[in-house]
Short mmCIF file of C-alpha atoms and ligand atoms in Angstrom, two decimals:
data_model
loop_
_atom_site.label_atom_id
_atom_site.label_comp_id
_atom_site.label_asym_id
_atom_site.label_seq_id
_atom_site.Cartn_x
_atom_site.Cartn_y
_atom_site.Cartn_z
CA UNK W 226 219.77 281.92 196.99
CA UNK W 227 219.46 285.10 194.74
CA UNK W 228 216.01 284.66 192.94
CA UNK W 229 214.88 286.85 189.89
CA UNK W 230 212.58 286.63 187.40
CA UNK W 231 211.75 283.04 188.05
CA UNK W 232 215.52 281.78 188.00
CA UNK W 233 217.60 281.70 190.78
CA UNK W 234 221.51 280.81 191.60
CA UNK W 235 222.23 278.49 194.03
CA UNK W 236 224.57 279.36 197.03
CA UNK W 237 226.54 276.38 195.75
CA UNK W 238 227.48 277.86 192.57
CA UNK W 239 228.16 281.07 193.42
CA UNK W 240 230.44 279.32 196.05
CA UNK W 241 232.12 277.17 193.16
CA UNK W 242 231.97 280.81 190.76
CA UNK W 243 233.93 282.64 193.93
CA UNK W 244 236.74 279.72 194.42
CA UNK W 245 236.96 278.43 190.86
CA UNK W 246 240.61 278.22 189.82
CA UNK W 247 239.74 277.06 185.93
CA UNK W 248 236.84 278.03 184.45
CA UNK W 249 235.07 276.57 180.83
CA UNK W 250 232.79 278.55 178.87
CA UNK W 251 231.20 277.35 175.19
CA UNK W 252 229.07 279.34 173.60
CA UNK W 253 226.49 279.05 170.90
CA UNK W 254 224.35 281.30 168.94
CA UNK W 255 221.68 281.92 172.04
CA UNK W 256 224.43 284.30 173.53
CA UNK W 257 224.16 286.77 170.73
CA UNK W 258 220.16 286.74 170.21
CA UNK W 259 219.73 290.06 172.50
CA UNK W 260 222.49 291.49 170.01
CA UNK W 261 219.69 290.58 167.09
CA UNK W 262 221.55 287.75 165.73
CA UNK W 263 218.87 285.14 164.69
CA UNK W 264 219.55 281.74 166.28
CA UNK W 265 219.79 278.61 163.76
CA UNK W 266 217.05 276.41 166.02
CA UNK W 267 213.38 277.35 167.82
CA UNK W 268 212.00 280.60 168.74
CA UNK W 269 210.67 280.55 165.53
CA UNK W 270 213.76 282.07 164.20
CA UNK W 271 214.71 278.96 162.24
CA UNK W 272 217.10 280.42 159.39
CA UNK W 273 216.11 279.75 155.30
CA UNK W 274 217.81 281.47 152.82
CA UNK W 275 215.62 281.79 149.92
CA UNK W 276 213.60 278.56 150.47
CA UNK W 277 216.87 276.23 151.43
CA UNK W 278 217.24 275.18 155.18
CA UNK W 279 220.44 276.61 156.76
CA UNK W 280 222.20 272.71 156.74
CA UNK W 281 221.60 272.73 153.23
CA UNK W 282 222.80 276.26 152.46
CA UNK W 283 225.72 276.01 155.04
CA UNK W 284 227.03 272.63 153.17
CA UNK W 285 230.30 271.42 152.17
CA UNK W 286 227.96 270.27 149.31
CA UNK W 287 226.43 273.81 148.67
CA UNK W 288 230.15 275.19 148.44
CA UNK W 289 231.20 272.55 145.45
CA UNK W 290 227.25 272.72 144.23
CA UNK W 291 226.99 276.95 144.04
CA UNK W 292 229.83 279.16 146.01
CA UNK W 293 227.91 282.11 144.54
CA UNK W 294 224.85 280.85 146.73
CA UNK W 295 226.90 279.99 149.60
CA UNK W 296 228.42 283.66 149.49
CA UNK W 297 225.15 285.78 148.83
CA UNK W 298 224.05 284.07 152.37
CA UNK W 299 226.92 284.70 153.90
CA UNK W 300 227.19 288.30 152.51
CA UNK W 301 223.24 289.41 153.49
CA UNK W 302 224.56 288.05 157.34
CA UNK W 303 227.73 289.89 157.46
CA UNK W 304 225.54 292.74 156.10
CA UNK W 305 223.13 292.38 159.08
CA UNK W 306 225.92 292.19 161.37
CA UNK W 307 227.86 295.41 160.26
CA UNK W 308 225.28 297.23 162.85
CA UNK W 309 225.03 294.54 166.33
CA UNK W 310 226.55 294.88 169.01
CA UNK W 311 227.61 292.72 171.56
CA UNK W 312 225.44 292.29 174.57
CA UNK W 313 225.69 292.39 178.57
CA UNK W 314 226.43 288.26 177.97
CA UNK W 315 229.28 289.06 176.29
CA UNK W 316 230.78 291.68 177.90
CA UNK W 317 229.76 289.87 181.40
CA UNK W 318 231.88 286.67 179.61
CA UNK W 319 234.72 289.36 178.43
CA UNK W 320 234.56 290.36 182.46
CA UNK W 321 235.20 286.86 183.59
CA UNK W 322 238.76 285.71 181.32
CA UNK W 323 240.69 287.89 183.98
CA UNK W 324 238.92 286.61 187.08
CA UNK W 325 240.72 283.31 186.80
CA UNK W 326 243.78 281.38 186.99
CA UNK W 327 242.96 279.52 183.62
CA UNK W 328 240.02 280.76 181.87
CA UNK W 329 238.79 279.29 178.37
CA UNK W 330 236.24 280.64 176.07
CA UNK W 331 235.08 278.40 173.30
CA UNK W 332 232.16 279.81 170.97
CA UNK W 333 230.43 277.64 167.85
CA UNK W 334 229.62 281.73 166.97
CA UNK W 335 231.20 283.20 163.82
CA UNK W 336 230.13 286.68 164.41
CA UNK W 337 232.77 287.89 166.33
CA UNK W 338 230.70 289.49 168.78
CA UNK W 339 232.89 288.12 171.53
CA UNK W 340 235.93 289.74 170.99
CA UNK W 341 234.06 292.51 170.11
CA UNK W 342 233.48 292.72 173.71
CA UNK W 343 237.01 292.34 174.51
CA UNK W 344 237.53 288.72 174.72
CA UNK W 345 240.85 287.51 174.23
CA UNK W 346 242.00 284.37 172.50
CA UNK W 347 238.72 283.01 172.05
CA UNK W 348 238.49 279.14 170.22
CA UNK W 349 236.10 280.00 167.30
CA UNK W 350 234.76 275.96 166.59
CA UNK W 351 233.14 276.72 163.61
CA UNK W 352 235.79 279.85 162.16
CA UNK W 353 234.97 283.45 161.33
CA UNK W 354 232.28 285.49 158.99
CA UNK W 355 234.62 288.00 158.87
CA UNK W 356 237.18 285.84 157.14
CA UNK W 357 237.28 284.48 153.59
CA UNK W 358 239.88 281.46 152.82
CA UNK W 359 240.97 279.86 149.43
CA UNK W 360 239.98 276.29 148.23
CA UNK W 361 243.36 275.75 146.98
CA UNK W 362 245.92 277.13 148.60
CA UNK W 363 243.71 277.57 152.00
CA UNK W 364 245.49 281.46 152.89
CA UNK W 365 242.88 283.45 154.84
CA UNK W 366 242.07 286.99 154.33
CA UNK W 367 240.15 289.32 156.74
CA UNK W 368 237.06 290.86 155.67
CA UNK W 369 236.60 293.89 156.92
CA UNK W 370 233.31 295.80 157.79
CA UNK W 371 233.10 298.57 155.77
CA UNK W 372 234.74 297.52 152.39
CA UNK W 373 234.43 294.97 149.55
CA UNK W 374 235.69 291.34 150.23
CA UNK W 375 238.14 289.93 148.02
CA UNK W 376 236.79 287.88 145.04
CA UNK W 377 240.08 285.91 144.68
CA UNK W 378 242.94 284.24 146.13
CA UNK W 379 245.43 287.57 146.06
CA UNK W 380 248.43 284.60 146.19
CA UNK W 381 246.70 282.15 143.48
CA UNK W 382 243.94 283.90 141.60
CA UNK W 383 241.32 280.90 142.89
CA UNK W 384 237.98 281.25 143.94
CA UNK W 385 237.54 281.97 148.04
CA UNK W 386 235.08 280.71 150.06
CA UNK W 387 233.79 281.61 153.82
CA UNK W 388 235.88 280.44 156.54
CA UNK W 389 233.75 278.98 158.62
CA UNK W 390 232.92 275.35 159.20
CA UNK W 391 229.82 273.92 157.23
CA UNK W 392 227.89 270.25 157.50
CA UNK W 393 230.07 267.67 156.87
CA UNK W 394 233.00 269.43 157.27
CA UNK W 395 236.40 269.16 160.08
CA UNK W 396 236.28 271.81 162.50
CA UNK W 397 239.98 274.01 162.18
CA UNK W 398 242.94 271.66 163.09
CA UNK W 399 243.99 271.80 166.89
CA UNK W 400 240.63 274.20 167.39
CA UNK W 401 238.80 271.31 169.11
CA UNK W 402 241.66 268.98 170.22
CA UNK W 403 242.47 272.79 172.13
CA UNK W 404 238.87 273.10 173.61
CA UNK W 405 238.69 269.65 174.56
CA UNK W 406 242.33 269.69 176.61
CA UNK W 407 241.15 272.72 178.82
CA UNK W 408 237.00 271.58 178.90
CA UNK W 409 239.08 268.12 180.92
CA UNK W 410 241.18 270.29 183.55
CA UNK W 411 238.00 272.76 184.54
CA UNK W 412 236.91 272.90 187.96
CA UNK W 413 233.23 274.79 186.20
CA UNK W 414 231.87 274.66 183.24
CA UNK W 415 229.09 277.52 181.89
CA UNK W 416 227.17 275.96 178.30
CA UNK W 417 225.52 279.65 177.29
CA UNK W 418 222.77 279.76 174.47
CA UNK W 419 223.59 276.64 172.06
CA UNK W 420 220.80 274.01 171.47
CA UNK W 421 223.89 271.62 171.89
CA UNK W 422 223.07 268.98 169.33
CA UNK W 423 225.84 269.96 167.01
CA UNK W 424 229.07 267.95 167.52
CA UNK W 425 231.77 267.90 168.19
CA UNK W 426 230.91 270.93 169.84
CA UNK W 427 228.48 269.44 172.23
CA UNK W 428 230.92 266.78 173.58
CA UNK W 429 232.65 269.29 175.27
CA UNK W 430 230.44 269.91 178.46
CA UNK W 431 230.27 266.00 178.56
CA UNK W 432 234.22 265.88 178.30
CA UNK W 433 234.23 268.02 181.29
CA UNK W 434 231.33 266.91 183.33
CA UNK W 435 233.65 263.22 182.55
CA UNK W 436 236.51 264.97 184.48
CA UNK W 437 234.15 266.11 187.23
CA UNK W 438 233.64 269.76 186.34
CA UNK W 439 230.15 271.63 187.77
CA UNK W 440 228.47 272.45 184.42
CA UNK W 441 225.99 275.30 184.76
CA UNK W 442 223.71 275.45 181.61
CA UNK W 443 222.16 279.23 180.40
CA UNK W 444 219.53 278.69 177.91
CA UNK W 445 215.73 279.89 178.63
CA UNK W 446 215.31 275.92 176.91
CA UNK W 447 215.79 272.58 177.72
CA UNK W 448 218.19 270.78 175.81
CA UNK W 449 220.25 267.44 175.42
CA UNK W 450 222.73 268.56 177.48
CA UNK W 451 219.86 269.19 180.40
CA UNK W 452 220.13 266.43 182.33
CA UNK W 453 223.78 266.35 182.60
CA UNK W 454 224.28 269.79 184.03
CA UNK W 455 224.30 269.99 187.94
CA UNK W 456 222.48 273.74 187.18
CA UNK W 457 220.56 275.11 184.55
CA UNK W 458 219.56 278.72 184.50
CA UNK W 459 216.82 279.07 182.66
CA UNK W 460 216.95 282.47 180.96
CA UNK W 461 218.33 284.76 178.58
CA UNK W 462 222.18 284.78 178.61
CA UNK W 463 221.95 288.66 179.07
CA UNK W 464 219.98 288.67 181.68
CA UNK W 465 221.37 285.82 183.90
CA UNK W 466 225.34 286.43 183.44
CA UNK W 467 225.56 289.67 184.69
CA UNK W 468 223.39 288.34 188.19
CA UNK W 469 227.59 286.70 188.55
CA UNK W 470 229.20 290.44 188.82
C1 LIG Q 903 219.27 281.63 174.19
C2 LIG Q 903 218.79 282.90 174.04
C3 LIG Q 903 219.25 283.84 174.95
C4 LIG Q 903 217.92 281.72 172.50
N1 LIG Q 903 220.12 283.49 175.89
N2 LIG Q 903 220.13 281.29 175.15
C5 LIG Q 903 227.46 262.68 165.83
C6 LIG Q 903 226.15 262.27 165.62
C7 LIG Q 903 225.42 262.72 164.52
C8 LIG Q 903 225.97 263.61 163.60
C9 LIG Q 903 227.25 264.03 163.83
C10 LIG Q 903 227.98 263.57 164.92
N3 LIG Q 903 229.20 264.14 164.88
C11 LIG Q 903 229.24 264.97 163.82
C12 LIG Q 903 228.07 264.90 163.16
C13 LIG Q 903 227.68 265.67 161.93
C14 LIG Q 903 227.37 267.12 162.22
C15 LIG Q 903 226.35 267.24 163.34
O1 LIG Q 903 226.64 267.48 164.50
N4 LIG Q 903 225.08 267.10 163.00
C16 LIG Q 903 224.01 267.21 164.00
C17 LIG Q 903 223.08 268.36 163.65
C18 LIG Q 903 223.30 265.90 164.09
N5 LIG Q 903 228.59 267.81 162.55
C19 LIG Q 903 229.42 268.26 161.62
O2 LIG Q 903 229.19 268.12 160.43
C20 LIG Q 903 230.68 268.96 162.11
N6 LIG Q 903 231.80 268.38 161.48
C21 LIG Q 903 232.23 267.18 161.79
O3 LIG Q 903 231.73 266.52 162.68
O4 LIG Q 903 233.27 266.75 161.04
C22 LIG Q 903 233.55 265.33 161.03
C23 LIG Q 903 232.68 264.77 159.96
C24 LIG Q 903 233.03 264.98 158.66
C25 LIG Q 903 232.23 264.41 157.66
C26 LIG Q 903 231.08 263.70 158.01
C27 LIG Q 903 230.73 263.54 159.34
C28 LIG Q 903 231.55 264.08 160.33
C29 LIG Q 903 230.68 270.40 161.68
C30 LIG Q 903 229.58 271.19 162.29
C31 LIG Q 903 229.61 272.62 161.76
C32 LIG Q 903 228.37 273.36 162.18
N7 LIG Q 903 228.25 274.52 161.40
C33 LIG Q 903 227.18 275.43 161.67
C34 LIG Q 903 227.01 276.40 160.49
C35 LIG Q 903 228.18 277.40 160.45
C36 LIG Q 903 228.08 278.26 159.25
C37 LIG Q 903 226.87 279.17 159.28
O5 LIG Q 903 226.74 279.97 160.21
O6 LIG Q 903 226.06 279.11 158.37
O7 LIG Q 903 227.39 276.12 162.88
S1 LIG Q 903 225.60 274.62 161.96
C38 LIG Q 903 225.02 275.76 163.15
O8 LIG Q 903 224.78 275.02 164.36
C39 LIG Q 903 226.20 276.72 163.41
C40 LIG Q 903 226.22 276.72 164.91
O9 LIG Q 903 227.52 277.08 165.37
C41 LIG Q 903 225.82 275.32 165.28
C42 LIG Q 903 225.31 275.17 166.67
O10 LIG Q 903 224.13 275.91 166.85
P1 LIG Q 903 223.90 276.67 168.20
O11 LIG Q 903 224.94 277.68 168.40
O12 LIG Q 903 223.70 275.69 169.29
O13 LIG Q 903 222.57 277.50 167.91
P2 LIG Q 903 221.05 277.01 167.85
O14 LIG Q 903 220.31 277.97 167.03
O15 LIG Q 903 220.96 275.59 167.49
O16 LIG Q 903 220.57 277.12 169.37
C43 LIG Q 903 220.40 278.38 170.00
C44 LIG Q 903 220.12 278.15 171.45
O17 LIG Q 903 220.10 279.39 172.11
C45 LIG Q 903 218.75 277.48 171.73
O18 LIG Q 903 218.94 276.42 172.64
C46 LIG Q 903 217.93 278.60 172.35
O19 LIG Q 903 217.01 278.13 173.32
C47 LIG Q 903 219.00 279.43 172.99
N8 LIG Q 903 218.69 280.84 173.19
N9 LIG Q 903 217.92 282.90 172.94
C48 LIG Q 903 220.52 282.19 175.95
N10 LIG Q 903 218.81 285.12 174.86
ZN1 LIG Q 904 245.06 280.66 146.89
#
């Protein structure tokens, strides 16, 4: 057993982690707080835009209610992001997707930092800060880091809106119905940095611990999810996924 900083890794899952034919990663927010991305939950870093809780803010509500609102938010935290980088989680997760037979990474993230890193076909739950989409005719455009986002449909002339997934809203069609299909048919499951008390999301690592995957949790918290993980390594994503190499 390899012990640092308080957390260790059992011989058992480094076992599973050496002969693991299909591996299941889902990521939340916690995985990019060494970048400087501020988590939505705890740590004090509880996000309010201008008085309004982020679940009211990021509403389907808020988007009917004031899209102006909804994109000054979203603009000051692609602003912030123009400068991260991703961190040694991510590029330890980039590391893994060619170590296996089937490898899936699922993130709840919009900030890209993933494939940033160099992941490949990563399942973005919750869509993309970098994208805008239209409320009528639903075409996406990229945003891109150093210029001006569009401020209308180029194909219809409507209004555009952030593509990501808000409160109350369905997650992308096939995005989860995707995740869920490989989260049943993995052998081990990692749950890195998300309070996990969002769903759908969080029925994933239950979908696979279902199918008997060994779920590993990273999170330097406790959370929901706790109790049904076989290991939880309690630390920051950046410091424990690289311990794998
Ligand atoms: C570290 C770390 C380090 C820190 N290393 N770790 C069942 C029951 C009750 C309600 C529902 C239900 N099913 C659905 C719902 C409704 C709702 C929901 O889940 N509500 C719950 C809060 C109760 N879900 C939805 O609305 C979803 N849609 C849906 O279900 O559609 C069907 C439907 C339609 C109509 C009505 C009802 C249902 C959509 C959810 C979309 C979530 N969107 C957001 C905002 C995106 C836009 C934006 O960015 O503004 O996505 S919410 C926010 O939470 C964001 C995140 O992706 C998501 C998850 O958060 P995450 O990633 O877990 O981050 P945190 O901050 O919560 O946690 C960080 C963690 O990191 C902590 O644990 C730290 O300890 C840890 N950490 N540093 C590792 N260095
Ligand atoms: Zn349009």
């Amino acid at each position: 057993m390899q012990t640092i900083r308080g957390f260790s890794i059992s011989q058992e899952l480094r076992e599973r982690f050496l002969s693991a034919k299909s591996v299941f990663v889902l990521t939340g927010a916690g995985v990019s707080a060494e970048s400087g991305v501020p988590t939505f939950r705890g740590g004090g870093n509880t996000a309010v835009w201008k008085g309004m809780p982020f679940d009211v803010i990021s509403s389907a509500r808020m988007v009917e209610r004031n899209l102006p609102a909804v994109w000054e938010w979203f603009d000051y935290r692609r602003n912030l992001l123009k400068s991260l980088q991703p961190n040694p989680a991510h590029v330890e997760i980039a590391r893994w997707q060619d170590r296996f037979e089937n490898f899936t990474l699922v993130t709840q993230n919009i900030d890209g930092l993933h494939q940033e890193a160099g992941s490949r076909n990563v399942i973005e739950l919750h869509g993309s800060i970098w994208r805008a989409r239209c409320v009528t005719c639903q075409v996406r455009f990229n945003i891109l880091k150093d210029e001006a986002r569009p401020d209308a449909c180029l194909d219809c002339g409507d209004s555009l809106r952030p593509d990501v997934v808000l409160f109350g809203e369905l997650l992308p069609p096939d995005a989860f119905e995707h995740a869920a299909e490989e989260a049943a048919h993995c052998d081990l499951c990692f749950v890195v940095g998300t309070s996990a008390i969002v769903y759908p999301a969080a029925s994933l690592p239950e979908i696979a611990r279902t199918a008997g995957a060994y779920i590993c949790e990273v999170n330097p918290e406790r959370t929901p999810l706790s109790n049904l993980c076989n290991e939880m390594l309690t630390g920051n994503a950046g410091e424990v996924l690289p311990l794998f190499g």
